[in-house]
Tab-separated table of C-alpha atoms and ligand atoms in Angstrom:
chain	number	residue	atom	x	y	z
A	1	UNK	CA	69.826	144.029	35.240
A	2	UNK	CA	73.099	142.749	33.239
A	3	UNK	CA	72.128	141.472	29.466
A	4	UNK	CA	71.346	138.283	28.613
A	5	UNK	CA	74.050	135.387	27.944
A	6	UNK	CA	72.347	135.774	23.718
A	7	UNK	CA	74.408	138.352	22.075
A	8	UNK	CA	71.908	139.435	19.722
A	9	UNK	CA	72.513	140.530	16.057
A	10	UNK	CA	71.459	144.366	15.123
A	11	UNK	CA	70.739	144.939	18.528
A	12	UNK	CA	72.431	147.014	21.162
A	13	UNK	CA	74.659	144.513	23.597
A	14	UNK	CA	73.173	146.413	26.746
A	15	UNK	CA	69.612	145.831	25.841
A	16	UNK	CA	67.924	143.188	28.283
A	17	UNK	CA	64.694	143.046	27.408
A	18	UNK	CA	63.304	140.867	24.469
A	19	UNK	CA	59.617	139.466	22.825
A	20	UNK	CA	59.865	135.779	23.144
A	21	UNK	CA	58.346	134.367	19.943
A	22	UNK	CA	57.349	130.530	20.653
A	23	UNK	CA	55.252	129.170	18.106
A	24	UNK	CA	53.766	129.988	14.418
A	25	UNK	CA	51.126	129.157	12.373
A	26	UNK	CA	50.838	129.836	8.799
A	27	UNK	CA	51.013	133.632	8.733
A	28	UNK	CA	50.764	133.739	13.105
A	29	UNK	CA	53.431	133.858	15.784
A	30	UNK	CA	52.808	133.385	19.100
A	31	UNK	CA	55.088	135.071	21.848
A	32	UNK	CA	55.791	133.398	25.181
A	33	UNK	CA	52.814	135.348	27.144
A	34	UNK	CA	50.141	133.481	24.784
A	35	UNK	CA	49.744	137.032	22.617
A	36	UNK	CA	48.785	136.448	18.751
A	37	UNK	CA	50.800	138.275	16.378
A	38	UNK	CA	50.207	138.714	12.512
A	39	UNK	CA	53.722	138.589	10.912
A	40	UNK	CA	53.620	141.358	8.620
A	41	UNK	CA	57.447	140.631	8.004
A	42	UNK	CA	57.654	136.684	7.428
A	43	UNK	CA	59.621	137.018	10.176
A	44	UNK	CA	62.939	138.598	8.541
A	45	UNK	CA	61.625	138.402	5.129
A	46	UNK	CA	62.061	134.644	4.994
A	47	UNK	CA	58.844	132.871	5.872
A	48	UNK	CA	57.015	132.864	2.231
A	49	UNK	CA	55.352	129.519	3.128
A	50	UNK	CA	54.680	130.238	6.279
A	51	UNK	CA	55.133	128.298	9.632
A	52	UNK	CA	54.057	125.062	11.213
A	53	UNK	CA	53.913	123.308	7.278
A	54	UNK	CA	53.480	119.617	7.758
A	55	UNK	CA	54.773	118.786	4.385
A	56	UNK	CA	58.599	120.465	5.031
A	57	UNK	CA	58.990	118.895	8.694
A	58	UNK	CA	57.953	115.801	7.439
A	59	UNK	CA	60.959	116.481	4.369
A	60	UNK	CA	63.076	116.998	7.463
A	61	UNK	CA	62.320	114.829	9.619
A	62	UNK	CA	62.945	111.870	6.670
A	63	UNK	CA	65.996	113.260	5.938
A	64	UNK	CA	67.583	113.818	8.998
A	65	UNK	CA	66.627	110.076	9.892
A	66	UNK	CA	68.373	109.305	6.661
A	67	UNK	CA	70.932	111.201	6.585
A	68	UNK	CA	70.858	114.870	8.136
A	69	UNK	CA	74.433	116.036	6.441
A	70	UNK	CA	77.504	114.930	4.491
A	71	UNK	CA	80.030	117.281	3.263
A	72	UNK	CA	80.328	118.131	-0.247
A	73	UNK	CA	83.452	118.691	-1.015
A	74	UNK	CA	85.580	116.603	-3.581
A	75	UNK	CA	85.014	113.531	-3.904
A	76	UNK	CA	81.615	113.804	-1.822
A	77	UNK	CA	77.689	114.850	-2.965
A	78	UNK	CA	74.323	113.773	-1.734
A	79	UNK	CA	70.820	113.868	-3.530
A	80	UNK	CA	68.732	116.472	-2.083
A	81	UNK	CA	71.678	118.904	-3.600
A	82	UNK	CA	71.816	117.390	-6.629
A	83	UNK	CA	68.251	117.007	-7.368
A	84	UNK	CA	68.200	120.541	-5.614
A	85	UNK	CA	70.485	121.843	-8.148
A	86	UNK	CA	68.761	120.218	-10.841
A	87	UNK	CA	65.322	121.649	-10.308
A	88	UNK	CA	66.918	125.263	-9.367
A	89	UNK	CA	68.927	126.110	-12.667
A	90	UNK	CA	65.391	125.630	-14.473
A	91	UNK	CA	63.615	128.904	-12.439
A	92	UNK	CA	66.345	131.991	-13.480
A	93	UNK	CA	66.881	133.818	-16.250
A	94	UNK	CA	70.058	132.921	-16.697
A	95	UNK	CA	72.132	131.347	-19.500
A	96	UNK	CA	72.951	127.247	-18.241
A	97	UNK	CA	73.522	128.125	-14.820
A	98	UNK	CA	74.923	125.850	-11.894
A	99	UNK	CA	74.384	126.212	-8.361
A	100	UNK	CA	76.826	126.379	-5.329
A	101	UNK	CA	75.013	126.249	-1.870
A	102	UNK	CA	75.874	127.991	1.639
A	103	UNK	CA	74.064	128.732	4.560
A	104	UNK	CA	73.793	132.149	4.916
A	105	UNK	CA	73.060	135.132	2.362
A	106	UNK	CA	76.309	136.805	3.886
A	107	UNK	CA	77.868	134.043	2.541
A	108	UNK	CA	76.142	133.255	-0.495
A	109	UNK	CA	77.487	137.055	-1.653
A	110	UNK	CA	80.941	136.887	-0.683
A	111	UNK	CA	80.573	133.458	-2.456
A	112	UNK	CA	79.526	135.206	-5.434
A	113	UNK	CA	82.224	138.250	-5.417
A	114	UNK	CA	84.889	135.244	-5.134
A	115	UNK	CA	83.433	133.614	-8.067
A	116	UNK	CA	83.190	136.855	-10.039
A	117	UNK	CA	87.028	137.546	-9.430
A	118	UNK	CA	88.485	134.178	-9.697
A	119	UNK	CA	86.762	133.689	-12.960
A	120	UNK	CA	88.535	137.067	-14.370
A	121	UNK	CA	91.600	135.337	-12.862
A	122	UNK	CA	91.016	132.382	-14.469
A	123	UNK	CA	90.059	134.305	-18.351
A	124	UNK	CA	93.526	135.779	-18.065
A	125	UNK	CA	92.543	139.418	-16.294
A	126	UNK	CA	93.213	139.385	-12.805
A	127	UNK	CA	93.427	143.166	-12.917
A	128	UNK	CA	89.483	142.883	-12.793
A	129	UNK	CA	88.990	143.385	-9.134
A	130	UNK	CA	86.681	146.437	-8.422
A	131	UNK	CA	82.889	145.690	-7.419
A	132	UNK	CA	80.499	148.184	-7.822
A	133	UNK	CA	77.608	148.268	-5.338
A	134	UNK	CA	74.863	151.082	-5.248
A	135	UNK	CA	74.044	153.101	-2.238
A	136	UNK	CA	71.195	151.768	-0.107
A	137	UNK	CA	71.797	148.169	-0.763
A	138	UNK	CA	72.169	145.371	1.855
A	139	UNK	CA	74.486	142.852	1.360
A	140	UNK	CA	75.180	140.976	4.543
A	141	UNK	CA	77.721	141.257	6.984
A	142	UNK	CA	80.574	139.272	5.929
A	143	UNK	CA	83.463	141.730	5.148
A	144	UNK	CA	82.613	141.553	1.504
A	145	UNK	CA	79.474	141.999	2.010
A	146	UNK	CA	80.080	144.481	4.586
A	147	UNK	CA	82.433	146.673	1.964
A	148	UNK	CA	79.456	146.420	-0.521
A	149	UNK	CA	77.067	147.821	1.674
A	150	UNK	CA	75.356	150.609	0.302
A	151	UNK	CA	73.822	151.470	4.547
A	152	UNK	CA	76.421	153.531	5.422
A	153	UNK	CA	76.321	152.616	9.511
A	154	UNK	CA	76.808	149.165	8.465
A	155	UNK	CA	80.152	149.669	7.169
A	156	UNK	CA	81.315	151.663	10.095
A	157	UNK	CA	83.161	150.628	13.319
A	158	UNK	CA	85.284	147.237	11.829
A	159	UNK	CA	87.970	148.952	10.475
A	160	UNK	CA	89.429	148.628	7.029
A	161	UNK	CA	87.101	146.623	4.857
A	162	UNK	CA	88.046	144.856	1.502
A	163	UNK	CA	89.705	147.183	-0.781
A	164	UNK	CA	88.326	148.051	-4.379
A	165	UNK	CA	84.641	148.790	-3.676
A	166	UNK	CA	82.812	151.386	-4.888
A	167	UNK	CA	79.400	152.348	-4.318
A	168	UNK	CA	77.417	154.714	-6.249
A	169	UNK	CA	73.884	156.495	-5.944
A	170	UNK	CA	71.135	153.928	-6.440
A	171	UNK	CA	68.468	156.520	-7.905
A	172	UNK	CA	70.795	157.945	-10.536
A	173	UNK	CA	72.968	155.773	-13.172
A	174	UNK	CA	74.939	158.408	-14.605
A	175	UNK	CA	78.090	158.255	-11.732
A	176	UNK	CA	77.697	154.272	-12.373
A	177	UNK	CA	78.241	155.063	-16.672
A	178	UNK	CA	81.123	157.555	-15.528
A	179	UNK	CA	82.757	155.012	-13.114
A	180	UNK	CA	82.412	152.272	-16.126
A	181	UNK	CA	83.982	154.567	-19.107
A	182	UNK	CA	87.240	155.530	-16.562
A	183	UNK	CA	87.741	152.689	-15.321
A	184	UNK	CA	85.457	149.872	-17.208
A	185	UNK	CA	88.575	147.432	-17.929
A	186	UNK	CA	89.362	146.836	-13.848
A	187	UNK	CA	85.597	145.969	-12.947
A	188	UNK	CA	84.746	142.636	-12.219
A	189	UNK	CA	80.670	143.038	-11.359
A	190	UNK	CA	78.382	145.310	-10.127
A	191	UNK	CA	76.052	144.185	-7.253
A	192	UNK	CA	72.510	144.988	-6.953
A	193	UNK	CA	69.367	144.054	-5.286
A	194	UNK	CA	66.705	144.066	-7.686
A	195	UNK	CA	64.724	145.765	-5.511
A	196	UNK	CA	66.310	147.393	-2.436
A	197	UNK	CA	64.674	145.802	0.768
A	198	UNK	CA	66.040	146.449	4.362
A	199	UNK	CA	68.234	149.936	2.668
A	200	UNK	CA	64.337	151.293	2.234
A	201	UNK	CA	62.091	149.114	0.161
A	202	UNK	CA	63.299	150.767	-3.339
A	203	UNK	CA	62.305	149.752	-6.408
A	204	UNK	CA	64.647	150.764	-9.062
A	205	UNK	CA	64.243	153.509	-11.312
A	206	UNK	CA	63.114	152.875	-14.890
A	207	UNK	CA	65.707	151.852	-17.003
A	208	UNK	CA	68.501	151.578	-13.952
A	209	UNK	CA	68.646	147.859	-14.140
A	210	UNK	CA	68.810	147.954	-17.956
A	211	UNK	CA	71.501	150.100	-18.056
A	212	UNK	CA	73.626	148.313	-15.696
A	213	UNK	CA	73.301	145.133	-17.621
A	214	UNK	CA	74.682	146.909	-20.802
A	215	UNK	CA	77.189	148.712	-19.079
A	216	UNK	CA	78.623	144.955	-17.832
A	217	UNK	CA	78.366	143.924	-21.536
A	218	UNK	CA	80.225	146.568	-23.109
A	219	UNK	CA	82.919	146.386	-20.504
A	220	UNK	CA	83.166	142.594	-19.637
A	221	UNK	CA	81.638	142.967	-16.340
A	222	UNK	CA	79.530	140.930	-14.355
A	223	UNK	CA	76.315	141.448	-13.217
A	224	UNK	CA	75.401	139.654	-9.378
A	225	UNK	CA	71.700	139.729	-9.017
A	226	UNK	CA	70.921	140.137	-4.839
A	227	UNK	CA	68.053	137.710	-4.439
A	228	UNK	CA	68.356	137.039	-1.090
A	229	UNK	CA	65.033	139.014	-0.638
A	230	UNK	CA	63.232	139.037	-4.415
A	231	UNK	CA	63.794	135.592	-4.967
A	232	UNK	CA	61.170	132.847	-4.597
A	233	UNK	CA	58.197	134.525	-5.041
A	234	UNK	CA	58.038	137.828	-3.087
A	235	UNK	CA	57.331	139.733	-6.311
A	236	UNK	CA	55.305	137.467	-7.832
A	237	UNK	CA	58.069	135.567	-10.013
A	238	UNK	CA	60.834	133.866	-9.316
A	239	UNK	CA	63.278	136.085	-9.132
A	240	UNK	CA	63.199	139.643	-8.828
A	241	UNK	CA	65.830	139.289	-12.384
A	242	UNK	CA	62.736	137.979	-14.158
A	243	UNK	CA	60.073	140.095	-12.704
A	244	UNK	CA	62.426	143.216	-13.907
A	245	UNK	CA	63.511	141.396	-17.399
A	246	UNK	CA	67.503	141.859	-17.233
A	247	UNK	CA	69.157	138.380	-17.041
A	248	UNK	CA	72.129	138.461	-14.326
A	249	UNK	CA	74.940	136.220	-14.290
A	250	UNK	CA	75.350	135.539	-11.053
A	251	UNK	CA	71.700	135.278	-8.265
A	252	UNK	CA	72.279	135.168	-4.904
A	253	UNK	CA	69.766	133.422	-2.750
A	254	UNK	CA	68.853	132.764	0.720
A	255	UNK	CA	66.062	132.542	2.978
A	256	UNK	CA	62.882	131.804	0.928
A	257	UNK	CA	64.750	128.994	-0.355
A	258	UNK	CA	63.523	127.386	2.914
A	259	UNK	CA	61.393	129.658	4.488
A	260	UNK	CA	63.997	129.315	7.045
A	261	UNK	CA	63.029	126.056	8.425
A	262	UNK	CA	66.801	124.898	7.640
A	263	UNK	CA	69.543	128.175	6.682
A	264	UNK	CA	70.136	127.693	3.338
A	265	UNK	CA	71.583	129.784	0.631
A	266	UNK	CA	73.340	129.486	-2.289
A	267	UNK	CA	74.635	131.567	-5.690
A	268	UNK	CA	73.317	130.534	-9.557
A	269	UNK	CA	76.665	130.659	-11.756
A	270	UNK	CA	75.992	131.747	-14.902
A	271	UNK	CA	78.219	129.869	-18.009
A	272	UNK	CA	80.115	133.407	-18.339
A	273	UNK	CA	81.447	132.889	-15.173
A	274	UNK	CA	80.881	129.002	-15.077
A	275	UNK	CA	83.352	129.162	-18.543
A	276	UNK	CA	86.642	130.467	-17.287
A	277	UNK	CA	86.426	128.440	-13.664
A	278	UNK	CA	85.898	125.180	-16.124
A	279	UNK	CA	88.194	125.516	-18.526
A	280	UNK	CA	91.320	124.272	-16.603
A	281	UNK	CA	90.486	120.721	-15.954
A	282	UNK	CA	93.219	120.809	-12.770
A	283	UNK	CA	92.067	124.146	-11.237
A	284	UNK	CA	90.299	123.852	-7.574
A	285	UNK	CA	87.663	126.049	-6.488
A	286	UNK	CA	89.345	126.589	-2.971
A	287	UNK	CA	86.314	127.996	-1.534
A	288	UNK	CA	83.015	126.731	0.083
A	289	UNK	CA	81.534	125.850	3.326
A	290	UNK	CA	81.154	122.459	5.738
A	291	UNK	CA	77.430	123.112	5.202
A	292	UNK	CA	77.352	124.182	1.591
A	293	UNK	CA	75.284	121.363	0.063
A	294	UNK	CA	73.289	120.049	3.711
A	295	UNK	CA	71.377	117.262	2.836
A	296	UNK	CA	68.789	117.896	5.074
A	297	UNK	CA	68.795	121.836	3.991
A	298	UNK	CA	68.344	120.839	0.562
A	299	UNK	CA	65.775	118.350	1.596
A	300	UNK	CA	63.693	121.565	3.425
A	301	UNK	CA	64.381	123.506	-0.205
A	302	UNK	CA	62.880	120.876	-2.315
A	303	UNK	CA	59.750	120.461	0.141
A	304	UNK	CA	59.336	124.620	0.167
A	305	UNK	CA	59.488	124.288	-3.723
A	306	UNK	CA	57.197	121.667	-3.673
A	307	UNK	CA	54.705	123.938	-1.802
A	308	UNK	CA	55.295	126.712	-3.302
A	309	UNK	CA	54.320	125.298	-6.776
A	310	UNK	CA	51.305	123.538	-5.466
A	311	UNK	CA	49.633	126.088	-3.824
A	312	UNK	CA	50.447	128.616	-6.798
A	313	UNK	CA	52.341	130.971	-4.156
A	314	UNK	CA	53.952	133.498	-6.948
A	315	UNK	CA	50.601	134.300	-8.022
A	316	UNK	CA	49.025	134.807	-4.751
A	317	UNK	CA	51.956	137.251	-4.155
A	318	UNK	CA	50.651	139.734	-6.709
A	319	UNK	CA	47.438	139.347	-4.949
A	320	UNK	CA	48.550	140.092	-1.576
A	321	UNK	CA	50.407	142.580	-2.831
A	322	UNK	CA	47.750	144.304	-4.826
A	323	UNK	CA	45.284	143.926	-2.051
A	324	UNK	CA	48.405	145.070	0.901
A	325	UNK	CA	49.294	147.970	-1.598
A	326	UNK	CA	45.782	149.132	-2.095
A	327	UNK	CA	45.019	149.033	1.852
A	328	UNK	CA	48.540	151.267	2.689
A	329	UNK	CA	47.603	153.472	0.223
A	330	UNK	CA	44.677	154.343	1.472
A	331	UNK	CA	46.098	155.424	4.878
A	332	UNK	CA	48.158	157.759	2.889
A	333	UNK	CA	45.306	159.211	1.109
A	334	UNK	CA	44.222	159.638	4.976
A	335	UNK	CA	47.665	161.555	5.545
A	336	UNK	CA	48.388	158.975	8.321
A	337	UNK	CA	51.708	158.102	6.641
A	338	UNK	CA	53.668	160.249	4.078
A	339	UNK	CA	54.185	158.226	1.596
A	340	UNK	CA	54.163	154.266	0.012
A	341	UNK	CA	56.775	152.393	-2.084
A	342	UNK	CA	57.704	148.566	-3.213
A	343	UNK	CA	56.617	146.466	-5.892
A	344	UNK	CA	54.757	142.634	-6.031
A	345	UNK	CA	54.327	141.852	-2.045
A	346	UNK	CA	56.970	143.670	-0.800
A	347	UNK	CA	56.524	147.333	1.017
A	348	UNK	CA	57.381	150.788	2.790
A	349	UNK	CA	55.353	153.175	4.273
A	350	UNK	CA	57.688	156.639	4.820
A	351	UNK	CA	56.825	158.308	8.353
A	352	UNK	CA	55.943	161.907	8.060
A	353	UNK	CA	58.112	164.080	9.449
A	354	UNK	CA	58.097	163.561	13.504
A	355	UNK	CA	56.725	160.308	12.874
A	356	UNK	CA	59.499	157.672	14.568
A	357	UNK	CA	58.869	154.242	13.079
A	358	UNK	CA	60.394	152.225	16.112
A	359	UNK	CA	57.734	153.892	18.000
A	360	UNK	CA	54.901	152.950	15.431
A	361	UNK	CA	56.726	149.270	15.478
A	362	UNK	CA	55.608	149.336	18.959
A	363	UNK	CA	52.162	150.294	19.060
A	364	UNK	CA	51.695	147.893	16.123
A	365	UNK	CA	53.095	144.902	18.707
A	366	UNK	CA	50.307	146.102	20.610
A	367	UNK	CA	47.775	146.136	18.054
A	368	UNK	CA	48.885	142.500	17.348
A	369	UNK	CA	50.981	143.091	13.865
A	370	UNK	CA	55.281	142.779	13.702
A	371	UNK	CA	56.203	145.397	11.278
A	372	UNK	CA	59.910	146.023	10.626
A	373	UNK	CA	61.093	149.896	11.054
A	374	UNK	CA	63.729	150.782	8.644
A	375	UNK	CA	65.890	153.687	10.261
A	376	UNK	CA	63.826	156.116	11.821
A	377	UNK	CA	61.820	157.560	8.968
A	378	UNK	CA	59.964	153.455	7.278
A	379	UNK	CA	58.083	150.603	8.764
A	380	UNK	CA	58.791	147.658	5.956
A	381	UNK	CA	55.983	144.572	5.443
A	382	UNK	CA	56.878	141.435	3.553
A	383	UNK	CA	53.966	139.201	5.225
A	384	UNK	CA	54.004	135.089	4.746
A	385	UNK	CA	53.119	134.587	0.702
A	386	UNK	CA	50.354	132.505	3.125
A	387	UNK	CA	48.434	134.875	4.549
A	388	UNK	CA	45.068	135.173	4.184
A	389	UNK	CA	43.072	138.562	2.901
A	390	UNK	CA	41.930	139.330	6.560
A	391	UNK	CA	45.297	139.057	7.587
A	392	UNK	CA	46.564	141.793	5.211
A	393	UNK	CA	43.299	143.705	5.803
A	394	UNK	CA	44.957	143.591	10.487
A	395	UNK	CA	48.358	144.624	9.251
A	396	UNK	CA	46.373	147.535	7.269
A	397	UNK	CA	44.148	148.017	10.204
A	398	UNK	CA	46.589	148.439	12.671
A	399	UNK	CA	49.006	150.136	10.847
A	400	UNK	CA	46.088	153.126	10.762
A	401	UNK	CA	45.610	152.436	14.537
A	402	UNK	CA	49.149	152.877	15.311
A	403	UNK	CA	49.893	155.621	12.825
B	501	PLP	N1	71.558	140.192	0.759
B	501	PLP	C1	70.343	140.743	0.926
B	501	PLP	C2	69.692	141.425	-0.230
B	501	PLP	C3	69.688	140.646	2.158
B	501	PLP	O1	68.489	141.213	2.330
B	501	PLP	C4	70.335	139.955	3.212
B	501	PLP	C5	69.668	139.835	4.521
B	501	PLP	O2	68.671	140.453	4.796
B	501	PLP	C6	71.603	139.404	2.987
B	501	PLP	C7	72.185	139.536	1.746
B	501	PLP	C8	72.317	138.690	4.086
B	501	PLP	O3	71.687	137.506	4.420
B	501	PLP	P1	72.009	136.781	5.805
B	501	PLP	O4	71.466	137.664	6.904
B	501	PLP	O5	71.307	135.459	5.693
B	501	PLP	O6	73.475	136.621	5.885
């Protein structure tokens, strides 16, 4: 049987078989042979509100009626991005940030390594051009984002990438402090997850993030905050920056944003970088997107905001994640798995060795739960910031089943 017409992403091109997923329900997805599936994943760690809201299709529906998109660029803007922007530089810890929108976290952090450079540019030091990315981190696939990667296999196969990356370990800060005092005056930023999600689920070590943001201050770097996972609520704040107390000057964001009902992304500019791109009244960001600032994206944001607030969403993500935590635990204590890691409502149970965690993926389908393997040796969860105890308590459940 030849492969489908769909060229899918992460996925090889010969494979012909897929799981049709037709409809969702809060924390539920339904395939196309009427099976119920818990989404332990929020589908690609997107879904915080969860699916089927009546309050964000109505947001979309109005809009698109309205107006479903203008372009933004000069002399053009719409309301749901500026009331969008408005309500977003009020959530970081950042110093008077502004926001530039995109569609897609690939593009929100090769946004954001643009920025980072063409504000050195723009201060007079255009010899700043190095980023500094830690192993294990995900970036996206755009070629920036690509050269950043810290997932080795990711970077491989596409020929040269951009030049002037460097990655170093992300469990040990030391080659980071030795990379800064040799060559501290050509760095423009480091960029980090604040926690690690599809490298492995890593928190960072104590004191890793800490040091980073001192080792941009003493050497006029800046620091880009990956939120594309952490922010919005999956640890409980939000953004991962806050939950981890170092203040970034540049966040990436994506998915939660939306939950995915419209792609939307974006990066908060902090007014060190804002500064130097300002300061020359006739200078022209030449960069940006014929989606960055969709009205009808923005209008999906504010509604996901909206219910996010209302139905106090951060907090009931140190809940689930307390109660998801406690419950994976557990099946290590059994010796079932080898091992637990992740912070707020974000996990990683390590496979003992022998243990192939496509092949627990797959006897989890079965069991009715979608967990996400991460290589060979972690299954990752990230469930809907919606789900209810009993639906942690089946991804817990049939995790041991599957085991
Ligand atoms: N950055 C991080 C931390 C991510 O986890 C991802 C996607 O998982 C991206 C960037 C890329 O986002 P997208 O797939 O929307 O381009």
């Amino acid at each position: 049987m030849s492969p489908p017409p769909f060229l899918h992403p992460f996925t090889p091109p010969a494979k012909n078989e897929f799981l049709t997923i037709v409809r969702g329900d809060g924390a539920l997805v339904y395939d196309s042979a009427g099976n119920e599936y818990v989404d332990g994943m929020a589908s690609l760690w997107f879904a915080n509100v969860g699916y089927g809201r009546p309050e964000v299709i109505a947001a979309i529906t109005e809009q698109v009626g309205r107006l479903h998109a203008y372009h933004c660029f000069d002399p053009f803007t719409n309301e749901p991005a500026d009331q969008l922007a408005e309500r977003l530089i009020a959530l970081p810890p950042m110093d008077d940030p502004r926001v530039f929108f995109a569609s897609s976290g690939s593009e929100a952090v090769d946004t954001a390594f643009k920025l980072a450079r063409a504000a050195h540019v723009q201060a007079g030091h255009p010899e700043r051009q190095i980023m500094v990315s830690r192993s294990a981190g995900y970036h996206g696939t755009n070629f920036g984002g690509t050269s950043a990667q810290g997932i080795i296999p990711n970077r491989e196969g596409f020929g040269d990438l951009v030049p002037h990356f460097v990655t170093v370990p992300h469990d040990d800060i030391e080659p980071m402090a030795t990379l800064f005092a040799e060559r501290g005056n050509e760095i423009a930023a480091v960029v980090t997850e604040p926690l690690q999600g599809a490298g492995g689920v890593y928190p960072p070590p104590d004191g890793y993030l800490e040091a980073t943001r001192r080792l941009c201050d003493d050497h006029g770097a800046f620091l880009i905050m990956d939120e594309v996972i952490c922010g919005f609520g999956r640890l409980g704040t939000w953004f991962g920056s806050e939950y981890y107390g170092v203040r970034p000057d540049l966040i990436t964001f994506a998915k939660a944003i939306t939950s995915g009902y419209v792609p939307l992304s974006g990066v908060l500019v902090g007014s060190a970088v804002c500064g130097p791109l300002e300061a020359d009244r006739d200078w022209v960001l030449r960069t940006g997107y014929t989606y960055s600032g969709h009205a009808t994206a923005c209008a999906a944001a504010l509604a996901c905001l909206d219910v996010t607030e209302s139905e106090g969403l951060l907090a009931r993500a140190t809940q689930l994640g307390e109660r998801l935590q406690a419950g994976l635990r557990s099946l290590v204590d059994d010796g079932l798995y080898a091992g637990v890691r992740g912070e707020g409502c974000v996990y990683a149970l390590a496979m003992h060795e022998g243990q192939d965690a496509p092949t627990v993926r797959n006897r989890l389908l079965e069991e009715g739960v979608i967990l996400r393997p991460l290589g060979p040796t972690a299954l990752s969860t990230c469930p809907p910031l919606v789900a209810s105890d009993e639906q942690i308590d089946r991804i817990v459940d049939a995790a041991a089943t599957a085991a």
